[in-house]
Amino acid sequence: MKKIAFITGSSRGIGRAVALRLAEEGWAVGINCLRSADLARQLAADLRAQGREAAAFQADVADRAAITAAIRGAEEALGGPVSLLVNNAGMAEQHLFQDIPEDFWRRIFAVNVDGAFHAIQAVLPAMIHEKAGCIVNISSIWGQRGASCEVAYSATKAALIGLTRSLAMELAPSGIRVNCVAPGVIHTDMVEVLGQETLASLAQETPLGRLGTPEDIAHAVAFLADGRSSFITGQVLTADGGFIL
Ligand code: NAD
């Protein structure tokens, strides 16, 4: 099976680093963005200029038809079915539980959980047919432990862990592996809203003494995607500098 990866939400941040790393490791990469079509197209063009195979597709993962069409587009452009899906697209907002607006609650589940559901259902028929494939879901340490003002986000990220474990059991007989990466605090646009002071104290609270980088998470994804990880399924790989030890 040709090495074709599709990474949701990959025009920036962790998703972008995953796309770059997988391309380096010989994967043809389907890049997906919600709004930043220029950034996504530029990333694909830069990769092609380096002799890699890449194509970019704009789609909201919460929209089943749109993300399915994006995946079909990537398969056509890259010349085969997706054999590695990285469910990275995600959103976060901090709210006191009592103040969570209902439309935000619906939207964060639609993106963080339904998005993975839609993308997995789009790639599964070909993976089952090939009796091979790999799915990596990007959860969070907040899916593993509690955090004040993060109830909605934590609930979506815990849902991804439950999805990973059960789907891994269901798909193991089909030769398909399903794993999760649970990042700690990673320095991307998503955490910039916390402000420099909070980020500095989070770095201090991290036993390894720094915030994570998108490349730290890309490395964990590449490890799980590698053929040498073929006995690893249903796992949550925490990459957090020791934050929740
Ligand atoms: P980010 O905000 O830079 O990137 C998120 C990406 O997802 C963006 O490109 C965004 O456009 C895309 N996206 C959002 N909604 C989408 C949608 N509906 N359809 C398609 N794409 C969509 O943040 P990041 O830190 O790179 O986050 C990547 C993933 O890692 C997220 O799932 C996030 O929850 C998770 N994560 C991040 C951290 C962290 O500290 N940064 C920690 C744990 C987990």
GROMACS .gro file of N, CA, C and O and ligand atoms in nm, residues 8-16 32-36 59-62 67 87-92 107 111-112 138-142 153 157 160 181-191 214 217, ligand 1:
model
  240
    8THR      N    1  -0.568   1.614   0.951
    8THR     CA    2  -0.669   1.721   0.960
    8THR      C    3  -0.609   1.840   1.035
    8THR      O    4  -0.523   1.825   1.123
    9GLY      N    5  -0.654   1.960   0.997
    9GLY     CA    6  -0.608   2.082   1.064
    9GLY      C    7  -0.458   2.099   1.058
    9GLY      O    8  -0.394   2.123   1.161
   10SER      N    9  -0.402   2.091   0.935
   10SER     CA   10  -0.254   2.086   0.927
   10SER      C   11  -0.192   2.206   0.857
   10SER      O   12  -0.079   2.197   0.811
   11SER      N   13  -0.261   2.320   0.856
   11SER     CA   14  -0.198   2.438   0.795
   11SER      C   15  -0.105   2.509   0.893
   11SER      O   16  -0.022   2.590   0.854
   12ARG      N   17  -0.118   2.477   1.023
   12ARG     CA   18  -0.032   2.544   1.123
   12ARG      C   19  -0.017   2.452   1.245
   12ARG      O   20  -0.078   2.344   1.252
   13GLY      N   21   0.066   2.498   1.339
   13GLY     CA   22   0.077   2.430   1.469
   13GLY      C   23   0.123   2.285   1.459
   13GLY      O   24   0.208   2.249   1.377
   14ILE      N   25   0.063   2.203   1.546
   14ILE     CA   26   0.103   2.062   1.556
   14ILE      C   27   0.077   1.989   1.424
   14ILE      O   28   0.162   1.912   1.376
   15GLY      N   29  -0.039   2.015   1.362
   15GLY     CA   30  -0.073   1.946   1.237
   15GLY      C   31   0.029   1.972   1.128
   15GLY      O   32   0.068   1.881   1.054
   16ARG      N   33   0.073   2.097   1.119
   16ARG     CA   34   0.174   2.134   1.018
   16ARG      C   35   0.305   2.058   1.044
   16ARG      O   36   0.367   2.004   0.951
   32ASN      N   37  -0.501   1.947   0.537
   32ASN     CA   38  -0.638   1.999   0.548
   32ASN      C   39  -0.639   2.125   0.634
   32ASN      O   40  -0.564   2.134   0.731
   33CYS      N   41  -0.720   2.221   0.593
   33CYS     CA   42  -0.734   2.341   0.674
   33CYS      C   43  -0.881   2.379   0.680
   33CYS      O   44  -0.960   2.338   0.595
   34LEU      N   45  -0.913   2.456   0.782
   34LEU     CA   46  -1.050   2.506   0.795
   34LEU      C   47  -1.066   2.633   0.713
   34LEU      O   48  -1.155   2.642   0.630
   35ARG      N   49  -0.979   2.730   0.739
   35ARG     CA   50  -0.992   2.860   0.671
   35ARG      C   51  -0.867   2.903   0.596
   35ARG      O   52  -0.877   2.969   0.493
   36SER      N   53  -0.748   2.865   0.648
   36SER     CA   54  -0.623   2.921   0.593
   36SER      C   55  -0.578   2.848   0.467
   36SER      O   56  -0.472   2.786   0.465
   59ALA      N   57  -1.154   2.210   0.427
   59ALA     CA   58  -1.281   2.147   0.468
   59ALA      C   59  -1.296   2.156   0.619
   59ALA      O   60  -1.197   2.145   0.693
   60ASP      N   61  -1.418   2.174   0.663
   60ASP     CA   62  -1.450   2.174   0.806
   60ASP      C   63  -1.474   2.028   0.846
   60ASP      O   64  -1.564   1.962   0.792
   61VAL      N   65  -1.394   1.978   0.942
   61VAL     CA   66  -1.410   1.837   0.980
   61VAL      C   67  -1.548   1.807   1.039
   61VAL      O   68  -1.592   1.693   1.041
   62ALA      N   69  -1.615   1.912   1.088
   62ALA     CA   70  -1.749   1.892   1.145
   62ALA      C   71  -1.853   1.865   1.038
   62ALA      O   72  -1.964   1.821   1.068
   67ILE      N   73  -1.548   1.698   0.464
   67ILE     CA   74  -1.421   1.631   0.498
   67ILE      C   75  -1.406   1.501   0.417
   67ILE      O   76  -1.295   1.464   0.377
   87ASN      N   77  -0.600   1.250   1.314
   87ASN     CA   78  -0.710   1.339   1.354
   87ASN      C   79  -0.654   1.443   1.450
   87ASN      O   80  -0.648   1.422   1.571
   88ASN      N   81  -0.610   1.554   1.391
   88ASN     CA   82  -0.545   1.659   1.469
   88ASN      C   83  -0.631   1.784   1.485
   88ASN      O   84  -0.616   1.857   1.583
   89ALA      N   85  -0.722   1.809   1.392
   89ALA     CA   86  -0.801   1.934   1.397
   89ALA      C   87  -0.870   1.943   1.532
   89ALA      O   88  -0.928   1.846   1.581
   90GLY      N   89  -0.862   2.059   1.591
   90GLY     CA   90  -0.926   2.074   1.722
   90GLY      C   91  -0.940   2.219   1.758
   90GLY      O   92  -0.874   2.307   1.701
   91MET      N   93  -1.029   2.244   1.853
   91MET     CA   94  -1.049   2.381   1.902
   91MET      C   95  -1.059   2.377   2.054
   91MET      O   96  -1.085   2.271   2.113
   92ALA      N   97  -1.034   2.491   2.117
   92ALA     CA   98  -1.040   2.498   2.263
   92ALA      C   99  -1.085   2.638   2.304
   92ALA      O  100  -1.058   2.736   2.233
  107ARG      N  101  -2.051   2.286   1.920
  107ARG     CA  102  -1.947   2.305   1.819
  107ARG      C  103  -1.817   2.231   1.857
  107ARG      O  104  -1.756   2.167   1.773
  111VAL      N  105  -1.645   1.945   1.628
  111VAL     CA  106  -1.510   1.952   1.568
  111VAL      C  107  -1.420   1.844   1.627
  111VAL      O  108  -1.361   1.762   1.554
  112ASN      N  109  -1.407   1.841   1.759
  112ASN     CA  110  -1.307   1.754   1.822
  112ASN      C  111  -1.344   1.605   1.820
  112ASN      O  112  -1.255   1.520   1.815
  138ILE      N  113  -0.528   1.293   1.804
  138ILE     CA  114  -0.459   1.385   1.895
  138ILE      C  115  -0.557   1.422   2.007
  138ILE      O  116  -0.652   1.499   1.986
  139SER      N  117  -0.531   1.365   2.124
  139SER     CA  118  -0.612   1.396   2.242
  139SER      C  119  -0.540   1.508   2.318
  139SER      O  120  -0.491   1.604   2.258
  140SER      N  121  -0.531   1.495   2.448
  140SER     CA  122  -0.467   1.598   2.531
  140SER      C  123  -0.451   1.541   2.673
  140SER      O  124  -0.529   1.453   2.713
  141ILE      N  125  -0.356   1.595   2.747
  141ILE     CA  126  -0.349   1.555   2.888
  141ILE      C  127  -0.478   1.592   2.961
  141ILE      O  128  -0.512   1.531   3.061
  142TRP      N  129  -0.553   1.691   2.907
  142TRP     CA  130  -0.679   1.730   2.973
  142TRP      C  131  -0.789   1.627   2.944
  142TRP      O  132  -0.897   1.636   3.001
  153TYR      N  133  -1.365   2.104   2.669
  153TYR     CA  134  -1.246   2.055   2.598
  153TYR      C  135  -1.203   1.919   2.651
  153TYR      O  136  -1.179   1.824   2.575
  157LYS      N  137  -1.171   1.551   2.462
  157LYS     CA  138  -1.042   1.481   2.451
  157LYS      C  139  -1.047   1.345   2.521
  157LYS      O  140  -0.979   1.251   2.478
  160LEU      N  141  -1.209   1.108   2.281
  160LEU     CA  142  -1.117   1.054   2.179
  160LEU      C  143  -1.037   0.936   2.234
  160LEU      O  144  -1.003   0.844   2.159
  181VAL      N  145  -0.219   1.032   2.074
  181VAL     CA  146  -0.112   1.108   2.138
  181VAL      C  147  -0.180   1.210   2.228
  181VAL      O  148  -0.275   1.276   2.187
  182ALA      N  149  -0.134   1.218   2.352
  182ALA     CA  150  -0.188   1.316   2.446
  182ALA      C  151  -0.080   1.420   2.476
  182ALA      O  152   0.006   1.398   2.563
  183PRO      N  153  -0.083   1.532   2.403
  183PRO     CA  154   0.019   1.635   2.429
  183PRO      C  155  -0.008   1.708   2.560
  183PRO      O  156  -0.122   1.724   2.603
  184GLY      N  157   0.102   1.755   2.620
  184GLY     CA  158   0.092   1.848   2.732
  184GLY      C  159   0.079   1.988   2.676
  184GLY      O  160   0.012   2.008   2.575
  185VAL      N  161   0.143   2.085   2.741
  185VAL     CA  162   0.132   2.222   2.692
  185VAL      C  163   0.235   2.243   2.580
  185VAL      O  164   0.355   2.235   2.603
  186ILE      N  165   0.181   2.267   2.460
  186ILE     CA  166   0.265   2.280   2.342
  186ILE      C  167   0.255   2.424   2.291
  186ILE      O  168   0.144   2.478   2.280
  187HIS      N  169   0.369   2.482   2.260
  187HIS     CA  170   0.369   2.624   2.222
  187HIS      C  171   0.317   2.643   2.079
  187HIS      O  172   0.393   2.632   1.983
  188THR      N  173   0.188   2.668   2.068
  188THR     CA  174   0.124   2.695   1.938
  188THR      C  175   0.026   2.810   1.958
  188THR      O  176   0.004   2.856   2.070
  189ASP      N  177  -0.040   2.849   1.847
  189ASP     CA  178  -0.140   2.958   1.855
  189ASP      C  179  -0.248   2.926   1.958
  189ASP      O  180  -0.303   3.016   2.021
  190MET      N  181  -0.280   2.794   1.973
  190MET     CA  182  -0.389   2.756   2.063
  190MET      C  183  -0.365   2.802   2.206
  190MET      O  184  -0.459   2.837   2.277
  191VAL      N  185  -0.240   2.800   2.252
  191VAL     CA  186  -0.213   2.837   2.392
  191VAL      C  187  -0.165   2.982   2.406
  191VAL      O  188  -0.150   3.032   2.517
  214PRO      N  189   0.572   2.181   1.859
  214PRO     CA  190   0.494   2.099   1.765
  214PRO      C  191   0.575   1.978   1.716
  214PRO      O  192   0.521   1.870   1.695
  217ILE      N  193   0.550   1.665   1.925
  217ILE     CA  194   0.429   1.585   1.902
  217ILE      C  195   0.438   1.515   1.767
  217ILE      O  196   0.397   1.399   1.754
  246NAD     P1  197  -0.384   2.530   1.652
  246NAD     O1  198  -0.502   2.609   1.691
  246NAD     O2  199  -0.261   2.598   1.607
  246NAD     O3  200  -0.422   2.424   1.539
  246NAD     C1  201  -0.546   2.364   1.529
  246NAD     C2  202  -0.570   2.342   1.383
  246NAD     O4  203  -0.696   2.278   1.366
  246NAD     C3  204  -0.576   2.475   1.307
  246NAD     O5  205  -0.506   2.464   1.186
  246NAD     C4  206  -0.725   2.493   1.285
  246NAD     O6  207  -0.756   2.569   1.170
  246NAD     C5  208  -0.768   2.349   1.267
  246NAD     N1  209  -0.910   2.334   1.286
  246NAD     C6  210  -0.984   2.382   1.389
  246NAD     N2  211  -1.113   2.354   1.367
  246NAD     C7  212  -1.120   2.286   1.249
  246NAD     C8  213  -1.224   2.233   1.174
  246NAD     N3  214  -1.350   2.243   1.215
  246NAD     N4  215  -1.196   2.171   1.056
  246NAD     C9  216  -1.069   2.161   1.012
  246NAD     N5  217  -0.964   2.213   1.081
  246NAD    C10  218  -0.990   2.275   1.197
  246NAD     O7  219  -0.355   2.437   1.776
  246NAD     P2  220  -0.254   2.315   1.798
  246NAD     O8  221  -0.196   2.337   1.930
  246NAD     O9  222  -0.167   2.293   1.681
  246NAD    O10  223  -0.361   2.197   1.813
  246NAD    C11  224  -0.360   2.079   1.735
  246NAD    C12  225  -0.428   1.968   1.811
  246NAD    O11  226  -0.351   1.940   1.929
  246NAD    C13  227  -0.568   2.004   1.861
  246NAD    O12  228  -0.652   1.890   1.849
  246NAD    C14  229  -0.546   2.038   2.006
  246NAD    O13  230  -0.661   2.018   2.084
  246NAD    C15  231  -0.435   1.941   2.041
  246NAD     N6  232  -0.359   1.978   2.161
  246NAD    C16  233  -0.289   2.094   2.166
  246NAD    C17  234  -0.221   2.126   2.284
  246NAD    C18  235  -0.141   2.252   2.298
  246NAD    O14  236  -0.096   2.279   2.411
  246NAD     N7  237  -0.119   2.330   2.193
  246NAD    C19  238  -0.223   2.039   2.391
  246NAD    C20  239  -0.296   1.920   2.383
  246NAD    C21  240  -0.362   1.891   2.265
   0.00000   0.00000   0.00000
